[in-house]
Coordinates of C-alpha atoms in Angstrom, one line a residue:
X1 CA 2.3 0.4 5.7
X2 CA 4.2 3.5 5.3
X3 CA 4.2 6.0 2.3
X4 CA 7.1 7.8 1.5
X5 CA 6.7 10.5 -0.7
X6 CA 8.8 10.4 -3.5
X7 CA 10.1 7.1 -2.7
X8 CA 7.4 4.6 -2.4
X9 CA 5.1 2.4 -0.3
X10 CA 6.9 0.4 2.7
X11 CA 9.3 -1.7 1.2
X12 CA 8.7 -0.9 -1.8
X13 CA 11.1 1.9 -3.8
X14 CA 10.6 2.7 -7.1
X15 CA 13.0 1.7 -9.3
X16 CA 12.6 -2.0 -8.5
X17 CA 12.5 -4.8 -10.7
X18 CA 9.9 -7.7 -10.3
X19 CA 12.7 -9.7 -8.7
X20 CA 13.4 -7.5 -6.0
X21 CA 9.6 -7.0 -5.3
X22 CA 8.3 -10.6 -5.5
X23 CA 11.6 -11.3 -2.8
X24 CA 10.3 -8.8 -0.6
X25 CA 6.4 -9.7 -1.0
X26 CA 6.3 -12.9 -3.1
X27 CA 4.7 -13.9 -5.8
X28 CA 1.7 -11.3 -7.1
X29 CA -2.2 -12.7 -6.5
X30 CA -2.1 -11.2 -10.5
X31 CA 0.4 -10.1 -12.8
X32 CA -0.7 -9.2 -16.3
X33 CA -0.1 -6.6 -19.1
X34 CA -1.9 -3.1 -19.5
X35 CA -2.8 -1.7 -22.7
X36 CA 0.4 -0.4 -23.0
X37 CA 2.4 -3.3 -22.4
X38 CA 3.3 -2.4 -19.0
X39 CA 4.0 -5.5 -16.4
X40 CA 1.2 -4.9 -13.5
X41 CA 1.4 -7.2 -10.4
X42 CA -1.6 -7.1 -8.0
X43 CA -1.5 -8.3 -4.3
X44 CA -4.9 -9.0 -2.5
X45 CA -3.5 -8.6 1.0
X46 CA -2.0 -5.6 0.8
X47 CA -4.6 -3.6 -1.4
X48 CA -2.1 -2.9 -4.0
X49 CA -1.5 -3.3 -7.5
X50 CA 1.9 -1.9 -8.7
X51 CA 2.9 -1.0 -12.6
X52 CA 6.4 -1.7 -14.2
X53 CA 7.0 1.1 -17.5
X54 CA 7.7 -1.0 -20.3
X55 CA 9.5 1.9 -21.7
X56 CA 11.8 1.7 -18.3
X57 CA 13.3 -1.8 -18.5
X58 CA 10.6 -2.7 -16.2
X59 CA 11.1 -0.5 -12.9
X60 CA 8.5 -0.1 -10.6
X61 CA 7.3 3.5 -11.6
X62 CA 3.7 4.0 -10.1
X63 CA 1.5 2.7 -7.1
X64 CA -2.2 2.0 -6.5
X65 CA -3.5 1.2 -2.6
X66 CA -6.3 1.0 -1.1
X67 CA -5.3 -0.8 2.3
X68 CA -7.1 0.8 5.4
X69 CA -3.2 0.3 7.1
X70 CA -1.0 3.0 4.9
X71 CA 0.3 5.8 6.9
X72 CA 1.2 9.0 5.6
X73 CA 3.6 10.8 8.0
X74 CA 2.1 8.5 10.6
X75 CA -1.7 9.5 10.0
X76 CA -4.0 6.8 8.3
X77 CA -5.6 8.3 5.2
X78 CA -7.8 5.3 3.6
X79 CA -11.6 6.0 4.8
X80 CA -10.3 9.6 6.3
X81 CA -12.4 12.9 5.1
X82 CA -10.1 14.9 2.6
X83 CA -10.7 17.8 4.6
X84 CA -8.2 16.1 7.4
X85 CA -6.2 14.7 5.5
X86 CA -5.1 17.8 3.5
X87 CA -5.2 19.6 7.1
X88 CA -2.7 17.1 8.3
X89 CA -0.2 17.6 4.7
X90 CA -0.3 21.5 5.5
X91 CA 2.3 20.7 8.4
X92 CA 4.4 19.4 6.0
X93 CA 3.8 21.9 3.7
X94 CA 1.6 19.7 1.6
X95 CA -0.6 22.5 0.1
X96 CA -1.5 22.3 -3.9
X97 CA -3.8 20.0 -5.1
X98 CA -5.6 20.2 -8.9
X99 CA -8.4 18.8 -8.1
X100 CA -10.9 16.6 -11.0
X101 CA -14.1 15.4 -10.6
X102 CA -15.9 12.1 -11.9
X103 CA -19.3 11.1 -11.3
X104 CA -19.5 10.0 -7.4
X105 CA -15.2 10.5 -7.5
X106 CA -12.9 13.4 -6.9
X107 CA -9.1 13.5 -7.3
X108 CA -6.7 15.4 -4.9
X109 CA -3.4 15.2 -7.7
X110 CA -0.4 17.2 -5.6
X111 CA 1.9 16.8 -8.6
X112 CA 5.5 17.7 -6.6
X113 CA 5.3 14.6 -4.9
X114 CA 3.6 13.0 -7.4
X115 CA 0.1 11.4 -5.1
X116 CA -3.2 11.1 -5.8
X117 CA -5.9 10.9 -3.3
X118 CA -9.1 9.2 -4.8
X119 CA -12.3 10.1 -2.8
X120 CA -15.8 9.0 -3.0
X121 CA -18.3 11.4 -0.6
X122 CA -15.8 13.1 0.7
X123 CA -13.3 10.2 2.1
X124 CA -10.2 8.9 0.8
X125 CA -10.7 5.4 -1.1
X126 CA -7.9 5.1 -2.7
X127 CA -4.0 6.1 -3.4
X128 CA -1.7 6.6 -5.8
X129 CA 1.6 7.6 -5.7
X130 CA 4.3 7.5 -8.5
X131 CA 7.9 7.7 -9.3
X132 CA 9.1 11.5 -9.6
X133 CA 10.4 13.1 -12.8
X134 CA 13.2 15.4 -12.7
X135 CA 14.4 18.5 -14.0
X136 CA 15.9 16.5 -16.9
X137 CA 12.4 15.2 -17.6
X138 CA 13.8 11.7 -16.3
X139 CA 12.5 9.3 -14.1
X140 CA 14.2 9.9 -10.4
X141 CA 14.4 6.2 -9.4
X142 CA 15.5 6.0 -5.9
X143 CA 16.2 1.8 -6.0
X144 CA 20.1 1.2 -5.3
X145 CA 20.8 5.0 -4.6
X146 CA 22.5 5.7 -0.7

């Protein structure tokens, strides 16, 4: 499963509504409400549970994984030391991280491109990627746009 920055996770694009996303992946192994009223659909298989902003008229807006498969610029990251994987993002000029420690956890946050890289003793255990804001302090979906 491919990550692309800025954009998504395979097929999905934030942006989407839970239409287009149960089309492309059916129907969600969960789908409940956060504290915040936000629609969240989880999927087993694919080690991902997906949030829709309330506040957005539902779009897809933000991305957790965990699958072993997702690729980023064709490297696996999931079970990978930091230490490479941050190594293999300086080639694409992937360089700033703020970095946050919790208990047995530390998060790799590279705010332009909006990913978090959740490790646990120094590998990667989980990702998060969300939709961009823009200058105009707006979401940037990229659903629908050529």
């Amino acid at each position: 499963m491919k990550i692309n920055p800025k954009i998504g996770i395979d097929k999905l694009i934030f942006g989407m509504k839970q239409t287009d996303v149960t089309s492309a992946y059916g129907k969600p192994d969960r789908n409940y409400k956060d504290e915040d009223n936000n629609v969240i659909f989880a999927y087993n298989k694919l080690k991902m549970r997906l949030t829709f902003y309330v506040e957005e008229d539902l779009k897809l807006g933000y991305i957790v994984a965990s699958s072993p498969e997702l690729l980023l610029f064709g490297n696996k990251i999931i079970n990978k030391k930091i230490s490479d994987v941050k190594k293999d993002l300086t080639s694409k000029s992937i360089t700033k991280f703020t970095q946050e420690e919790f208990d047995t956890f530390e998060n790799y946050f590279n705010e332009e491109n909006w990913m978090i890289f959740q490790t646990e003793f120094d590998e990667v255990v989980k990702f998060e990627i969300g939709a961009i804001i823009n200058q105009k302090d707006e979401f940037d979906w990229k659903f629908g746009k050529k």
